[in-house]
Every structure is written in structure tokens, then in C-alpha cells.
XYZ file of C-alpha atoms in Angstrom:
562
model
C 46.026 8.849 11.273
C 45.524 12.508 10.478
C 41.891 12.291 11.609
C 42.954 10.831 14.963
C 45.561 13.570 15.388
C 43.009 16.277 14.597
C 40.504 14.716 16.986
C 43.134 14.654 19.748
C 44.038 18.294 19.158
C 40.348 19.249 19.187
C 39.835 17.387 22.464
C 42.856 19.072 24.058
C 41.632 22.479 22.931
C 38.385 21.819 24.768
C 40.158 20.690 27.944
C 42.859 23.374 27.960
C 41.125 26.574 26.986
C 43.345 29.054 28.835
C 47.146 29.337 29.292
C 46.731 28.953 33.056
C 45.225 25.513 32.484
C 48.727 24.223 31.667
C 49.701 24.785 35.282
C 46.459 23.857 37.017
C 44.952 21.106 34.859
C 47.820 19.449 33.025
C 49.071 17.123 35.787
C 45.584 15.858 36.813
C 44.703 15.448 33.149
C 47.825 13.325 32.518
C 46.965 11.088 35.476
C 43.364 10.735 34.302
C 44.319 9.878 30.725
C 46.994 7.429 31.906
C 44.432 5.652 34.050
C 41.920 5.525 31.176
C 44.610 4.185 28.834
C 45.508 1.438 31.289
C 41.842 0.464 31.578
C 41.398 0.362 27.805
C 44.607 -1.655 27.359
C 43.395 -4.176 29.927
C 40.042 -4.493 28.157
C 41.757 -4.943 24.790
C 44.101 -7.588 26.175
C 41.168 -9.462 27.683
C 39.222 -9.264 24.414
C 42.161 -10.418 22.312
C 42.860 -13.315 24.660
C 39.194 -14.336 24.537
C 39.223 -14.313 20.739
C 42.418 -16.358 20.659
C 40.848 -18.916 23.004
C 37.786 -19.192 20.754
C 39.958 -19.639 17.671
C 41.978 -22.335 19.446
C 38.803 -24.161 20.465
C 37.522 -23.973 16.890
C 40.753 -25.434 15.511
C 40.653 -28.259 18.034
C 37.020 -29.001 17.120
C 37.898 -29.104 13.416
C 40.781 -31.485 14.132
C 38.536 -33.814 16.143
C 35.845 -33.695 13.429
C 38.356 -34.552 10.720
C 39.641 -37.443 12.815
C 36.088 -38.767 13.355
C 35.274 -38.523 9.648
C 38.360 -40.519 8.759
C 37.432 -43.113 11.369
C 33.905 -43.438 9.912
C 35.346 -43.835 6.414
C 37.672 -46.575 7.636
C 34.848 -48.400 9.413
C 32.626 -48.228 6.331
C 35.468 -49.613 4.231
C 35.862 -52.506 6.670
C 32.127 -53.230 6.557
C 32.169 -53.241 2.762
C 35.114 -55.663 2.737
C 33.383 -57.936 5.245
C 30.197 -57.988 3.173
C 32.112 -58.780 0.020
C 34.107 -61.488 1.782
C 30.986 -63.051 3.319
C 29.539 -63.707 -0.135
C 32.348 -66.151 -0.919
C 31.706 -67.977 2.359
C 28.112 -68.869 1.400
C 27.626 -71.704 -1.083
C 25.639 -70.699 -4.183
C 25.273 -67.106 -2.965
C 24.691 -65.721 -6.489
C 21.793 -68.152 -7.024
C 20.324 -67.370 -3.605
C 20.596 -63.666 -4.324
C 18.934 -64.126 -7.706
C 16.073 -66.167 -6.210
C 15.599 -63.497 -3.531
C 15.404 -60.827 -6.197
C 12.883 -62.883 -8.176
C 10.773 -63.269 -5.053
C 10.879 -59.536 -4.423
C 9.807 -58.923 -8.001
C 6.899 -61.357 -7.635
C 5.765 -59.653 -4.432
C 6.043 -56.204 -6.025
C 4.147 -57.376 -9.115
C 1.389 -58.891 -6.993
C 1.070 -55.658 -4.998
C 0.947 -53.666 -8.228
C -1.824 -55.883 -9.633
C -3.869 -55.577 -6.461
C -3.421 -51.807 -6.555
C -4.693 -51.716 -10.144
C -7.648 -53.905 -9.195
C -8.656 -51.525 -6.393
C -7.887 -48.356 -8.376
C -11.316 -47.653 -9.856
C -13.158 -48.484 -6.650
C -10.931 -46.071 -4.753
C -11.560 -43.420 -7.379
C -15.322 -43.938 -7.109
C -15.177 -43.495 -3.341
C -13.001 -40.395 -3.577
C -15.151 -38.810 -6.288
C -18.294 -39.395 -4.214
C -16.673 -37.836 -1.164
C -15.282 -34.917 -3.156
C -18.419 -34.048 -5.160
C -20.309 -32.116 -2.402
C -17.227 -30.040 -1.615
C -16.542 -29.377 -5.281
C -20.076 -28.114 -5.871
C -20.135 -25.782 -2.862
C -17.003 -24.380 -1.254
C -19.035 -23.338 1.792
C -20.304 -26.853 2.461
C -18.711 -28.895 5.281
C -15.237 -30.035 4.251
C -14.827 -32.770 6.841
C -13.618 -35.217 4.176
C -11.107 -32.845 2.574
C -8.046 -34.283 4.321
C -9.303 -37.838 3.741
C -9.677 -37.205 0.016
C -6.267 -35.575 -0.168
C -4.528 -38.410 1.675
C -5.878 -41.145 -0.583
C -5.486 -39.037 -3.712
C -1.884 -38.364 -2.679
C -1.308 -42.135 -2.453
C -2.890 -42.693 -5.868
C -0.736 -39.966 -7.407
C 2.324 -41.526 -5.821
C 1.322 -44.941 -7.197
C 0.789 -43.423 -10.651
C 4.116 -41.571 -10.650
C 6.111 -44.602 -9.516
C 4.391 -46.885 -12.021
C 4.925 -44.528 -14.949
C 8.534 -44.007 -13.907
C 9.191 -47.741 -13.721
C 7.582 -48.226 -17.130
C 9.417 -45.346 -18.784
C 11.424 -47.715 -21.003
C 8.427 -49.925 -21.892
C 6.910 -50.121 -25.387
C 4.652 -47.294 -26.498
C 1.458 -49.362 -26.313
C 2.203 -50.207 -22.673
C 2.597 -46.522 -21.839
C -0.684 -45.721 -23.606
C -2.456 -48.444 -21.623
C -1.075 -47.148 -18.338
C -2.059 -43.576 -19.154
C -5.570 -44.798 -19.924
C -5.747 -46.502 -16.544
C -4.560 -43.381 -14.769
C -6.657 -40.866 -16.708
C -9.299 -40.669 -13.979
C -6.549 -40.109 -11.418
C -5.288 -37.202 -13.501
C -8.767 -35.708 -13.810
C -9.522 -36.042 -10.109
C -6.116 -34.629 -9.225
C -6.678 -31.585 -11.454
C -10.180 -31.038 -10.086
C -8.944 -31.309 -6.516
C -6.118 -28.855 -7.155
C -8.485 -26.361 -8.762
C -10.787 -26.726 -5.777
C -7.916 -25.891 -3.442
C -7.238 -22.714 -5.392
C -10.925 -21.798 -5.260
C -10.648 -22.043 -1.504
C -7.478 -19.942 -1.558
C -9.275 -17.245 -3.545
C -12.136 -17.105 -1.060
C -10.450 -16.918 2.333
C -12.504 -13.948 3.533
C -15.853 -15.337 2.248
C -15.003 -18.630 3.966
C -14.548 -16.781 7.252
C -17.788 -14.856 6.698
C -19.608 -18.162 6.213
C -18.126 -19.795 9.297
C -15.797 -22.116 7.374
C -12.583 -21.334 9.213
C -11.792 -25.029 9.654
C -11.690 -25.399 5.868
C -8.845 -22.873 5.743
C -6.921 -24.883 8.340
C -7.353 -28.038 6.236
C -6.218 -26.153 3.139
C -3.000 -25.083 4.860
C -2.436 -28.630 6.143
C -2.615 -29.919 2.574
C -0.230 -27.236 1.319
C 2.237 -28.067 4.090
C 2.005 -31.783 3.277
C 2.694 -31.176 -0.408
C 5.541 -28.813 0.445
C 7.146 -31.496 2.632
C 6.863 -33.997 -0.232
C 8.420 -31.441 -2.587
C 11.327 -30.942 -0.207
C 11.981 -34.684 -0.077
C 11.875 -34.933 -3.855
C 14.238 -31.986 -4.257
C 16.623 -33.437 -1.684
C 16.586 -36.786 -3.493
C 17.332 -35.171 -6.841
C 20.129 -33.116 -5.330
C 21.645 -36.229 -3.752
C 21.360 -38.056 -7.061
C 23.103 -35.271 -8.958
C 25.775 -34.979 -6.260
C 26.694 -38.688 -6.437
C 26.975 -39.447 -10.115
C 29.496 -42.183 -9.339
C 26.749 -44.262 -7.695
C 24.221 -43.979 -10.521
C 24.949 -47.495 -11.785
C 24.981 -49.096 -8.342
C 21.922 -51.330 -8.145
C 21.764 -51.273 -4.367
C 21.647 -47.481 -4.127
C 18.117 -46.432 -3.272
C 18.241 -43.174 -5.232
C 19.587 -44.784 -8.402
C 16.070 -44.909 -9.843
C 15.499 -41.236 -9.102
C 12.383 -39.598 -7.606
C 9.400 -39.594 -9.963
C 7.436 -36.863 -8.157
C 6.653 -33.667 -10.047
C 7.411 -30.605 -7.908
C 4.094 -28.852 -7.243
C 5.195 -25.736 -5.315
C 1.787 -25.397 -3.693
C 2.861 -22.619 -1.359
C 4.060 -20.417 -4.205
C 0.906 -21.173 -6.162
C -1.239 -20.420 -3.110
C 0.134 -16.893 -2.863
C -0.223 -16.445 -6.607
C -3.892 -17.429 -6.423
C -4.410 -15.174 -3.420
C -2.818 -12.281 -5.289
C -5.066 -12.881 -8.281
C -8.181 -13.074 -6.110
C -7.399 -9.781 -4.370
C -6.764 -8.151 -7.733
C -10.161 -9.347 -8.978
C -11.755 -8.253 -5.704
C -10.504 -4.687 -6.092
C -11.461 -4.601 -9.759
C -15.002 -5.750 -8.980
C -15.416 -3.201 -6.192
C -14.130 -0.204 -8.119
C -15.201 -1.056 -11.682
C -18.571 0.792 -11.392
C -16.819 3.897 -10.071
C -14.223 3.782 -12.841
C -16.885 3.420 -15.519
C -18.868 6.398 -14.192
C -15.724 8.323 -13.165
C -17.204 8.727 -9.694
C -13.858 9.095 -7.967
C -15.221 10.491 -4.731
C -17.534 7.500 -4.546
C -14.516 5.252 -5.090
C -12.736 6.867 -2.157
C -15.824 6.437 0.006
C -15.924 2.752 -0.954
C -12.425 2.090 0.414
C -13.727 1.575 3.942
C -13.892 -2.161 3.223
C -10.068 -2.221 3.146
C -9.732 -1.589 6.867
C -12.676 -3.804 7.782
C -11.311 -6.759 5.826
C -7.778 -6.301 7.141
C -9.146 -6.332 10.681
C -10.989 -9.546 9.814
C -7.776 -11.028 8.423
C -5.884 -10.151 11.586
C -8.561 -11.518 13.918
C -9.728 -14.620 12.034
C -7.278 -15.661 9.314
C -3.865 -15.002 10.859
C -4.375 -17.506 13.740
C -5.035 -20.259 11.192
C -1.713 -19.847 9.363
C 1.831 -20.777 10.389
C 3.908 -17.725 11.298
C 6.332 -18.386 8.454
C 3.591 -17.486 5.967
C 3.511 -13.887 7.296
C -0.029 -13.745 6.036
C -1.024 -10.437 7.639
C 1.893 -8.414 6.177
C 1.100 -10.048 2.846
C -2.545 -8.945 2.975
C -1.600 -5.444 4.126
C 0.874 -4.930 1.288
C -1.490 -6.401 -1.303
C -4.330 -4.121 -0.228
C -1.959 -1.174 -0.060
C -0.567 -1.773 -3.544
C -4.036 -2.057 -5.030
C -4.966 1.182 -3.268
C -1.808 2.728 -4.687
C -2.820 1.638 -8.200
C -6.330 3.042 -7.697
C -5.014 6.444 -6.639
C -2.556 6.479 -9.529
C -5.453 5.878 -11.911
C -7.315 8.744 -10.281
C -4.533 11.304 -10.579
C -4.277 10.533 -14.291
C -7.840 11.795 -14.733
C -9.101 15.356 -15.058
C -10.206 15.792 -11.445
C -12.252 18.679 -10.136
C -11.178 20.693 -7.106
C -13.498 18.868 -4.711
C -12.170 15.470 -5.741
C -8.550 16.605 -5.396
C -9.253 17.907 -1.907
C -11.027 14.659 -1.019
C -8.092 12.662 -2.397
C -5.541 14.556 -0.319
C -7.664 14.092 2.789
C -8.043 10.390 2.020
C -4.272 9.849 1.888
C -3.813 11.536 5.249
C -6.686 9.588 6.829
C -5.521 6.326 5.214
C -2.136 6.371 6.914
C -3.683 7.469 10.213
C -6.249 4.653 10.102
C -3.636 2.066 9.183
C -1.649 3.118 12.225
C -4.459 3.436 14.772
C -6.684 0.511 13.755
C -4.126 -1.964 12.441
C -0.826 -0.892 13.988
C 0.823 -0.554 10.569
C 3.107 2.468 10.325
C 3.582 4.536 7.192
C 7.186 3.340 6.798
C 5.994 -0.241 6.222
C 3.579 0.731 3.455
C 5.476 0.743 0.198
C 5.208 2.278 -2.321
C 4.171 5.671 -0.989
C 0.678 6.702 -2.005
C 0.668 9.289 -4.799
C 4.467 8.884 -5.042
C 4.909 12.102 -3.074
C 2.869 14.154 -5.557
C 0.798 15.828 -2.834
C 2.268 19.262 -3.502
C 1.566 18.897 -7.212
C -2.039 18.038 -6.425
C -2.274 20.959 -4.017
C -1.034 23.230 -6.789
C -3.585 21.758 -9.185
C -6.302 22.217 -6.586
C -5.380 25.862 -6.041
C -5.325 26.409 -9.785
C -8.827 24.987 -10.171
C -10.121 26.969 -7.197
C -8.584 30.121 -8.618
C -10.246 29.484 -11.966
C -13.621 28.839 -10.355
C -13.378 31.868 -8.105
C -12.458 34.064 -11.044
C -15.296 32.586 -13.093
C -17.909 33.011 -10.361
C -16.830 36.488 -9.331
C -16.541 37.592 -12.963
C -20.128 36.552 -13.578
C -21.184 38.269 -10.368
C -19.297 41.456 -11.171
C -20.691 41.467 -14.696
C -24.245 41.301 -13.392
C -23.630 43.888 -10.687
C -21.837 46.289 -13.016
C -24.630 46.025 -15.580
C -27.166 47.092 -12.976
C -24.842 49.818 -11.697
C -24.334 51.259 -15.186
C -27.846 50.955 -16.615
C -29.689 51.785 -13.385
C -32.974 50.633 -14.861
C -34.306 49.797 -11.415
C -33.633 51.261 -8.018
C -31.164 49.351 -5.839
C -32.514 47.090 -3.139
C -33.416 48.626 0.179
C -32.855 46.921 3.512
C -35.526 46.861 6.254
C -33.721 49.702 8.021
C -34.057 51.910 4.942
C -30.518 51.601 3.545
C -29.703 51.052 -0.104
C -27.590 48.011 -0.920
C -26.417 45.647 -3.644
C -26.759 41.872 -3.717
C -23.103 41.411 -4.604
C -21.647 41.508 -1.099
C -23.735 38.621 0.194
C -23.229 36.524 -2.932
C -19.501 37.215 -3.076
C -18.889 36.172 0.494
C -21.015 33.074 0.178
C -18.575 32.042 -2.545
C -15.546 33.036 -0.468
C -16.764 31.249 2.662
C -17.091 28.041 0.656
C -13.429 28.374 -0.346
C -12.089 29.690 2.949
C -9.532 26.848 3.045
C -7.668 28.703 0.296
C -7.650 32.112 1.922
C -4.836 33.439 -0.274
C -6.820 32.809 -3.452
C -9.983 34.277 -1.911
C -8.063 37.336 -0.781
C -6.831 37.901 -4.326
C -10.406 37.678 -5.604
C -11.500 40.298 -3.077
C -8.686 42.619 -4.140
C -9.633 42.147 -7.785
C -13.243 43.055 -6.994
C -12.038 46.191 -5.204
C -10.019 47.268 -8.234
C -13.033 46.609 -10.431
C -15.346 48.809 -8.325
C -12.788 51.596 -8.061
C -12.481 51.836 -11.825
C -16.211 51.507 -12.423
C -17.067 54.146 -9.821
C -14.547 56.584 -11.293
C -15.778 56.098 -14.857
C -19.466 56.362 -13.935
C -18.795 59.443 -11.814
C -17.157 61.138 -14.756
C -20.156 60.314 -16.948
C -22.520 61.621 -14.289
C -20.621 64.878 -14.012
C -20.624 65.365 -17.761
C -24.202 64.246 -18.317
C -26.259 63.863 -15.136
C -28.738 61.002 -15.016
C -31.219 59.466 -12.597
C -30.418 56.804 -10.005
C -26.670 57.294 -9.799
C -26.737 58.729 -6.278
C -28.825 55.827 -4.991
C -26.453 53.295 -6.546
C -23.399 55.063 -5.141
C -24.987 54.945 -1.699
C -25.769 51.263 -2.254
C -22.155 50.645 -3.303
C -20.840 52.392 -0.186
C -23.097 50.312 2.054
C -22.075 47.195 0.134
C -18.379 47.876 0.689
C -18.944 48.457 4.400
C -20.694 45.088 4.573
C -17.736 43.527 2.794
C -15.341 44.997 5.348
C -17.442 43.449 8.124
C -17.397 40.079 6.341
C -13.616 40.204 5.970
C -13.307 41.141 9.624
C -15.213 37.950 10.498
C -12.791 35.991 8.318
C -9.896 37.701 10.086
C -11.224 36.326 13.364
C -11.807 32.795 12.043
C -8.837 32.062 9.797
C -5.611 32.907 11.718
C -6.217 30.369 14.527
C -6.427 27.503 12.019
C -3.373 28.346 9.905
C 0.241 27.494 10.594
C 1.915 29.873 13.029
C 4.554 30.822 10.459
C 1.834 32.164 8.131
C -0.396 33.739 10.773
C 1.057 37.258 10.630
C 1.083 37.177 6.825
C -2.601 36.196 6.685
C -3.568 38.851 9.214
C -1.666 41.505 7.281
C -3.284 40.631 3.951
C -6.790 40.504 5.379
C -6.284 43.813 7.185
C -5.163 45.349 3.897
C -8.298 43.986 2.240
C -10.488 45.559 4.936
C -8.764 48.877 4.340
C -9.428 48.477 0.621
C -13.173 48.111 1.173
C -13.209 51.110 3.493
C -11.343 53.141 0.879
C -13.964 52.322 -1.751
C -16.701 53.346 0.691
C -14.806 56.607 1.261
C -14.473 57.062 -2.502
C -18.242 56.614 -2.822
C -18.775 59.252 -0.161
C -16.427 61.606 -1.986
C -18.294 60.903 -5.221
C -21.550 61.921 -3.551
C -19.946 65.128 -2.316
C -18.529 65.847 -5.744
C -21.937 65.377 -7.359
C -23.537 67.601 -4.733
C -21.035 70.384 -5.286
C -21.350 69.953 -9.024
C -25.121 70.402 -8.752
C -24.849 73.630 -6.734
C -21.943 75.047 -8.721
C -24.261 77.174 -10.979
C -25.863 78.719 -7.898
C -22.513 79.612 -6.381
C -21.432 81.142 -9.660
C -24.343 83.610 -9.466
C -23.682 84.687 -5.874
C -22.679 88.303 -5.493
C -23.505 89.026 -9.120
C -26.090 91.312 -10.703
C -28.372 88.340 -11.296
C -28.411 87.673 -7.528
C -29.915 91.063 -6.930
């Protein structure tokens, strides 16, 4: 109530913003709201009346149904009384009924004997027809439905016979089981063959055996229908315990069929086959820890799912939802593969490849198969992308530091010892090898510009300190080659500034707009740093020059000058 009051006040405050609105807008607003209220009241009255009419119709229907049920009960009671009364009208009805029952038993016994006599011949025929299919799942399966139909009848005959003989002596049961042993064996072999087919749906398509898949589904549907009948019979039997002892009730004997649940088992076998398929594909990569190779090998996922959509889906009833099942199975196995990967000690290249794979995986699923990311559960990497990015940056940082440290160590050794003259370019300028080598490393890691920028700043600090310390040594104890190396260092730093300027041109367009100014600022600062070192080298040369001529200047305008 309070919420409605507050909402009304808020609405009025929007409509009447100024004191003058009370004079100019109030009357039209009242008329408008009154009209809207009348419209809403009319709609509510119509809706309520409609609901009342529906409720009234429902009550009338229930009353009529109850009346019809009572009428049916009364009619059935009359029929039962008439049947019972008719028995007393027929002379010797009990004897006639008994003779009829004996005749039925004789007929049933004769049919049972004939069925036993034909049993082994039927089994021979079925085994001969089944053998070629059993030995090769890619062979023609024209007789598959024929074998299933007759085997189904034999299983039904076996189940009914064993159920009828359930109270017989033990030796009778043993004899019957011996008779039916070949039926059991053939039934087991046939079932296992069906599951072999279920495990090889894609190979069957590749070998042009699509019709075999259709026959497999027909058999599963047939067995499912038989299961449903058996379940319904058992439910009816349990729901009518009062009729259990009634000899005329058809379900009094119960249903002897064992529930097979072929559809559930089919999906279980399919799940197991896909699990084995993924294990076989990726086992070599797991054993060699070739994770990038494993990611490259995942292309079969999309190819096989396209095959499923084009060739397998049309052969299944829609209720099986076979394509979503395949998609989720493949996705979950991919999820497990990536989880195994992230548990390993991955190098930077593999982490980068993994992150790219996840992005491409979702894009490919959407573009090639029409499966959006929201339908693919669970999420690949469980949202650990940022953690992997952090790990990748850490590894890159370590490698950059390692490479540049080795490079700086080599360069500094040459700069300090000066055993050989620095390299000279074709245009006659001294130079060091470090600039080219350093920026080859940086260009390879340009996707992590922040880390590369830090490496460049570290190298600048290193050269500043080294130049200052070597300059001090040179001033205190002059040696050969220092001037050439300082000139080489200055040229090297100017080259570095040019390299960074190239990076400044290339990188900002490919980074996010929110980071563009930050990247430009840091790279500009780095360029200034290289130019400052070059200026420091120039100042060092000047300082050495003035230090060399200082004794001469000290003797100017002295007696020794004369």
C-alpha cells in the first residue's frame, strides 16, 4: 500500500512540476485519469466475468463427468449380475466351463510343444542370419530387423514359459533353462552388437551405413514400447490388489518381461564411446605433454559435429535431441581436456595459444554450428582467463628479464673490458649489437607492451649507471677504447629511440581506446629516456675532452707558457 502511495506521489510530481500547473493542468488531468480508470474498470469487469464463466463451465463439466462415471458403474454392475444369473440358467454350466478350460489347456500345451520343437531350427536360422553382421558392423544389415523380430518372439516365449513354470519342481526349471540357453546367448550377443553399433555412429556414416542406424533406432523404439506396456501392466497390477485372486483378470498372472531400458542404455553406450574417442585422440599428446598439438588436434570436434547435424540427426526422432546431446558431450570432453592442461606447468606460448583457442572455439561453435556460448555448459576454463593472462604475463616478464639480463651482461662485459673495438656500420659509425638484439626480443613480445616497456626502462637504468661508473674510472685512470665505446653507446641509444618510435606507431591502433593514451605516454617517456642516455654519452665525451686538455689550460698565461 505504501509503495502504491509513493508511486502515485512520484507520478503526480512529474505531472505537476510548477504551482501554476494546479490551475492549468489539474482539471484536464482529472478528466484524463477518470477516463483511464473507467476503461481499466471495464476491462477488469470483463476479465472477471470471463473467469467466472470458465469456472462455471468447469464445474458443469465435472458434474456431467461424475454422473457418467456413476452410470457406467451401474451398467457394469448390471452386466455382472446378468452374467452371474445366466450361469444358473444353463444346465451343467460348471462342467461345461471346466471342459472348456481343459480344452484351452490342451490347445495351449500343444502350441507350447510345437514351439519347443521349432525352437532350435529357428535359432539356427537366426544365428546364420546374424553371423555376418556380428563379424562386421559395416556389412549390410538388411536382416537386422528380421533377426530382432524373431528373437523378440523367442524371448517373449521364454519369459512366458519360465513365468508359468515358476512354481514347478527344480529339475523342471533346470530343464527349461537348458532349452533356452541358446536363446539367452543369442539375445546377449545381439544386444552387445546393438551397443557396438551405438558406439560407432560416426564410423557407420563414414562407411555409408546410415540405414543401419535407422534400423538400430527402430529396434530401440520397439523395445521401449514393450517396456512401457510391461510397466503399465505392473502398475495396473499393483493398483488393483483386490483383483489379484480373480482368475478371469488378465493381469492376475503379471507381466514376465524384464525391463530393458534400451534408450537409456543407448545414451550410456554413446557417452562411453565418445569418452574413449577423446581419450584415443588426445592420449599421445598427454603422454608427450604436447599441449599445443592437442589444441591443434581439436579441429575434428567441429567437423564431426557438422557430420552429426547433416547425417545423423535426420535419422533420429526429435525426442532424442541427438544434436544437443552430441554438442554437450563434445563440449564437456573439451572442458575436461582444458582443465587437464591448466593443471600443468605451461609455457607462455601454450598459455597464449590456449586463450586464443577458447575465444576461437566459441566463435566457431556459433558461426559453423549455430550454438551460442550460453548453451555450452560448463564454461571453458571456469572463467580463469584472467588468471591465465596473469600467469602468461609473469612468464613473459621472467623470459624478458632473463634474455635482456644475458644480453646486458654480454654488452656490459665488452663495454668494460674493451678488448676489441666496437662494430662499425657501413657509413662509418660505431655501434653495439645490443640494440638490434634487444628489439628483436621486444618485437616478439609486442603483445605485452607494458612488460616490454619495463624491460626497456630497466636497460636504460643499467646503461646510465654503467656509463657513469666507467666515466669516473676513465677520468681517474684513462684507458684506450672508451671514447669509441661511448660513441657506440650513443649511436645505439639513438637506434633504440627510433625502434621505440616505430612501436609507438604500431601499437596504439591495436590496443583498447581506454589504454591508448597511457601506452602513448609510456612509450614517449621511453623514447625520451634513450635520448637522455645519448645526451649523457655526448656529455661524457665532452667531459673526457676537457679533462684531457685541462693540463694545457692550467699552463696558459704562466711562466712555462713563455
